[in-house]
Short mmCIF file of C-alpha atoms in Angstrom, two decimals:
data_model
loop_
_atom_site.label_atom_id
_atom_site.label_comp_id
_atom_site.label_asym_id
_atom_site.label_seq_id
_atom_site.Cartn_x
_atom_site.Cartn_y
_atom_site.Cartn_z
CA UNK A 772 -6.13 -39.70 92.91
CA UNK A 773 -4.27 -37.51 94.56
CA UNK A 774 -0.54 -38.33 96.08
CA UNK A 775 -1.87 -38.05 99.72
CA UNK A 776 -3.88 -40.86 98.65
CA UNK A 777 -1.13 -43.00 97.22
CA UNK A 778 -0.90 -45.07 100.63
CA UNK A 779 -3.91 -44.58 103.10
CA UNK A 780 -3.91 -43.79 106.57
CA UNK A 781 -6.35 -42.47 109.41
CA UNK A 782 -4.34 -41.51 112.08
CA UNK A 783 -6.17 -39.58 115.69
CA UNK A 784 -5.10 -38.15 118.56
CA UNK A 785 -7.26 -37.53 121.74
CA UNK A 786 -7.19 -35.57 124.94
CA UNK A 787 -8.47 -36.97 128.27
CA UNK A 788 -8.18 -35.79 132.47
CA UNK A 789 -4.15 -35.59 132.60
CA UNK A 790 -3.54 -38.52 129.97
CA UNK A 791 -3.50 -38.58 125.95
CA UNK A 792 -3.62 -41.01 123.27
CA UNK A 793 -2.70 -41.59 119.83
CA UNK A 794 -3.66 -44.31 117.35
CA UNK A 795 -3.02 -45.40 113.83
CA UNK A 796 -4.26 -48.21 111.69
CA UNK A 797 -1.13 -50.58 110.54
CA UNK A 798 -2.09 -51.07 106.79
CA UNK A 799 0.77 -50.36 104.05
CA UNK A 800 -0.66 -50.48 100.29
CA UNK A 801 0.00 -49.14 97.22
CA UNK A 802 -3.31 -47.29 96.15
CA UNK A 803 -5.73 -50.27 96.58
CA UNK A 804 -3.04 -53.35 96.26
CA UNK A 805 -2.09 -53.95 100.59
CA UNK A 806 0.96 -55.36 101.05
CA UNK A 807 1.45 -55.46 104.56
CA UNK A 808 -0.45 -55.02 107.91
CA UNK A 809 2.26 -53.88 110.37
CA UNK A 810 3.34 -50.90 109.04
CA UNK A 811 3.76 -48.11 112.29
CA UNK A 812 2.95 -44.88 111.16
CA UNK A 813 3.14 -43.41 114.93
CA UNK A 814 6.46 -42.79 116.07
CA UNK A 815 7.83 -42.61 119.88
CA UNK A 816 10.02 -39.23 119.88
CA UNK A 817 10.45 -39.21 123.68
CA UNK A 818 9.06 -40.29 126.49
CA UNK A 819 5.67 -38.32 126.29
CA UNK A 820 5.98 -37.08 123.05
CA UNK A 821 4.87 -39.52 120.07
CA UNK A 822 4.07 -38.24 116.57
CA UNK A 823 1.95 -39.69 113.64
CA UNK A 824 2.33 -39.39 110.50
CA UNK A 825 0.01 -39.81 107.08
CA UNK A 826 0.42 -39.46 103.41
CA UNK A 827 3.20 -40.85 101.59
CA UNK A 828 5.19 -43.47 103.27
CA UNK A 829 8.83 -42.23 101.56
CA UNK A 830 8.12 -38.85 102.61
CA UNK A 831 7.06 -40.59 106.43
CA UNK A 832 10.40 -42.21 106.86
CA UNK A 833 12.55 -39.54 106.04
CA UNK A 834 10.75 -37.10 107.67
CA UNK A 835 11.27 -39.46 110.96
CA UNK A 836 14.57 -39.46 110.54
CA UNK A 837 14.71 -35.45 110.26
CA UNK A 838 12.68 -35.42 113.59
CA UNK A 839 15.10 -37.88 115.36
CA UNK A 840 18.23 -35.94 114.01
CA UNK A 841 16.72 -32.29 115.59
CA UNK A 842 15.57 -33.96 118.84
CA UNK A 843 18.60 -35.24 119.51
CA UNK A 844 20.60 -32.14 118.84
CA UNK A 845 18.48 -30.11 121.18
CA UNK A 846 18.60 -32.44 123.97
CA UNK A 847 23.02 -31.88 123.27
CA UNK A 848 22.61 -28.24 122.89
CA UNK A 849 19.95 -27.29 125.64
CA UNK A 850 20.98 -30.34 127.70
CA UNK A 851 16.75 -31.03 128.31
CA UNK A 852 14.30 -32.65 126.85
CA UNK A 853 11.91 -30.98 124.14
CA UNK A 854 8.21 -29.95 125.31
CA UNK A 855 6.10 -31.07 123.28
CA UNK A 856 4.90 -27.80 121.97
CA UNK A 857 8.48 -26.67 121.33
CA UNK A 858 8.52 -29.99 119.17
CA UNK A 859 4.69 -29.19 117.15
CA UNK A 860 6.83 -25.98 116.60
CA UNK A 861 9.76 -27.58 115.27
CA UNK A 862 7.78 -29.93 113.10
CA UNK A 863 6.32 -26.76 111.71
CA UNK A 864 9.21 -24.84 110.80
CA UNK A 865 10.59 -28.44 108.54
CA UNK A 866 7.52 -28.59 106.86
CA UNK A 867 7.16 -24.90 106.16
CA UNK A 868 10.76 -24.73 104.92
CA UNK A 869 10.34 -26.78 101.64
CA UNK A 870 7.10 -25.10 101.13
CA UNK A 871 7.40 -25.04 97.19
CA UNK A 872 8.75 -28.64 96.48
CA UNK A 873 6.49 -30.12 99.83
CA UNK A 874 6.91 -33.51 101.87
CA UNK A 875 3.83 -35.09 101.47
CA UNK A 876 2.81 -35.79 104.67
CA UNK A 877 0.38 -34.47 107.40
CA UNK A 878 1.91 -34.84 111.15
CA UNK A 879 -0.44 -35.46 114.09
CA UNK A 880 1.30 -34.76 117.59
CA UNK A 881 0.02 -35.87 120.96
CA UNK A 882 2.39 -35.26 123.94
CA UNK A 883 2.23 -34.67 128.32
CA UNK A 884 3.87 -31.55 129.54
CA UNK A 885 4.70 -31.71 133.10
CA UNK A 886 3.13 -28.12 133.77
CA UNK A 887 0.27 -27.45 130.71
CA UNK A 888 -0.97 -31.43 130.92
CA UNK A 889 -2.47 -32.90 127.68
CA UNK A 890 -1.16 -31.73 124.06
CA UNK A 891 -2.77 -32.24 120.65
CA UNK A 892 -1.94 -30.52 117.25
CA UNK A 893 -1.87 -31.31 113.33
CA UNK A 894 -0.58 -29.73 110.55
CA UNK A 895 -1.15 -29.58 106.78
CA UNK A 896 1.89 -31.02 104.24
CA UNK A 897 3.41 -27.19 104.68
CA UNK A 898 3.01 -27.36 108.47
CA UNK A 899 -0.10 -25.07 109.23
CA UNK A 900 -0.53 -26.16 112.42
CA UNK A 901 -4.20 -26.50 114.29
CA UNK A 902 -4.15 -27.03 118.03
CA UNK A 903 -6.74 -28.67 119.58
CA UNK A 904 -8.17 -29.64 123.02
CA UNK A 905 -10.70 -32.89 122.22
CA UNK A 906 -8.96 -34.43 119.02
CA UNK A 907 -7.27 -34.27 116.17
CA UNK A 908 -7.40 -36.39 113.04
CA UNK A 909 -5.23 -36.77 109.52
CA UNK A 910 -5.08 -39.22 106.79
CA UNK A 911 -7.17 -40.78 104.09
CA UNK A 912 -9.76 -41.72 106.61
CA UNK A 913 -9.97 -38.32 108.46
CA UNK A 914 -13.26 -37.52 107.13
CA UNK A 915 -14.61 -40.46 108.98
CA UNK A 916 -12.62 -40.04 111.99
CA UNK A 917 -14.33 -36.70 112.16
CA UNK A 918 -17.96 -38.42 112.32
CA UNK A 919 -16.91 -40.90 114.96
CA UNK A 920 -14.79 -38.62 117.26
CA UNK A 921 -17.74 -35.72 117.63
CA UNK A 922 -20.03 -39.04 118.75
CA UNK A 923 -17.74 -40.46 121.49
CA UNK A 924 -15.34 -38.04 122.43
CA UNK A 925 -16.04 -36.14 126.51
CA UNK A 926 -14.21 -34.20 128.50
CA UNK A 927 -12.04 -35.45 131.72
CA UNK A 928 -11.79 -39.22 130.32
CA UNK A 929 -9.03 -41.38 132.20
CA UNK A 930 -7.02 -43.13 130.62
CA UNK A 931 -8.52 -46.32 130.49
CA UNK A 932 -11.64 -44.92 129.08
CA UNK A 933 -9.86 -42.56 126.65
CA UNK A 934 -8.16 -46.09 125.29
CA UNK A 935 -11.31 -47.42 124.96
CA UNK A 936 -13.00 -44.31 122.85
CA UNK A 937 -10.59 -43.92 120.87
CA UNK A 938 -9.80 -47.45 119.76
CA UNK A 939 -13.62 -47.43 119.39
CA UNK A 940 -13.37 -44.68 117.11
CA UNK A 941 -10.59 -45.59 114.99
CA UNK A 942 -11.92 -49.07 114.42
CA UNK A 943 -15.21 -47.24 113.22
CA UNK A 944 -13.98 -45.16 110.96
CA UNK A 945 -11.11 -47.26 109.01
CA UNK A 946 -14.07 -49.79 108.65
CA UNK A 947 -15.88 -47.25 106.09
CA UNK A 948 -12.25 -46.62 104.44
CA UNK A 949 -10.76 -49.41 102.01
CA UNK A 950 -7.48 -47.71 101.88
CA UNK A 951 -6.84 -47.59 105.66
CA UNK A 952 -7.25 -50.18 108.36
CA UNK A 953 -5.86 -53.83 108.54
CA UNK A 954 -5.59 -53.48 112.65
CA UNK A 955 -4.47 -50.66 114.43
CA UNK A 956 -2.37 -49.55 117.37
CA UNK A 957 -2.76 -47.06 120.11
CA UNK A 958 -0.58 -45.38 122.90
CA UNK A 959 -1.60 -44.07 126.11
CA UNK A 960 0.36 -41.07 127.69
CA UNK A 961 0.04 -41.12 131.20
CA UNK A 962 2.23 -39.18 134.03
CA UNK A 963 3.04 -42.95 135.14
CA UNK A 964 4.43 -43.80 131.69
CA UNK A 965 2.86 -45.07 128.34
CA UNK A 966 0.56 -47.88 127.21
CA UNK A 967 0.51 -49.85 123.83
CA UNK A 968 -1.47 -51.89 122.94
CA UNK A 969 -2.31 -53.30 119.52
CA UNK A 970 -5.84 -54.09 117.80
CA UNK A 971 -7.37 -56.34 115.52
CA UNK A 972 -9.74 -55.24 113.26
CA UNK A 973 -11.44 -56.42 109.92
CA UNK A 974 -8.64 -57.99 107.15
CA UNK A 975 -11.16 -56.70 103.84
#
């Protein structure tokens, strides 16, 4: 098994008409042994910027931290907030910089620019970054994610209906993955502000 493995995940990220969403299933195990179901594995960085992250839950939190510490300094030293493909950037250079000993730990960013709109990208554990304009997927149950987003995923979806496909989705694919699911959350970006809402799904 391989150390991306260690604690499951399926974590996606989808684009819709001036709105975008990310969502993550809540389960925290150790290989096939769950021991809880409200671990958050997306993270609010600002106020349309959020940022998910799979693979190995160590590596997760102090990677969050790192992420916290750089925003912060950049809103002191530029006295603005980050865009949120300055901060896919940033997230990049991190990972990239401890490219031989790696955190391991694939990042999927969703975001709202005021100007460019929607914002989706994901990176590999040494921050090869892939930029996308439907969705984006990472974790153990990305493979299924990938089956179910092609399905239900369109173009120009408002936000109510991107919450819907993409809890649809999620819920789909963590079903066909025993080391992810447990329930899930998602977030809605909007221009208005953001939505959470949380998700039951199957406890097996």
């Amino acid at each position: 098994m391989s150390i991306m493995q260690y604690n499951g995940s399926g974590i996606v990220a989808m684009c819709g008409k001036d709105c975008v969403a990310i969502a993550s299933d809540m389960r925290y195990g150790i290989q096939q042994q769950t021991i809880a179901c409200d671990m958050h594995k997306v993270f609010k960085m600002s106020d349309n910027i959020f940022i998910g992250l799979s693979g190995l839950i160590t590596d997760v939190q102090t990677l969050k931290q790192k992420f916290d510490f750089r925003m912060k300094m950049y809103a002191l030293r530029e006295n603005r907030p980050m865009k949120p493909k300055v901060f896919s950037n940033l997230v990049s250079t991190i990972l990239y910089e401890k490219r031989f000993g790696p955190f391991f730990c694939e990042p999927v960013i969703a975001g709202l620019d005021e100007k460019e709109g929607p914002f989706i990208s994901a990176m590999d554990l040494i921050g090869a970054p892939v930029f996308a304009k439907d969705f984006v997927v990472a974790g153990t149950a990305g493979e299924e994610l990938y089956g179910v987003c092609e399905a239900f995923w369109k173009p120009n979806m408002e936000p109510d209906e991107l919450f819907e496909t993409i809890s649809q989705s999620l819920l789909a694919a963590v079903d066909r993955d025993c080391l992810a699911g447990w329930g899930a959350i998602v977030h809605v970006i909007t221009k208005k502000g953001v939505t959470t809402k949380k998700l039951k799904s199957r406890q097996d």
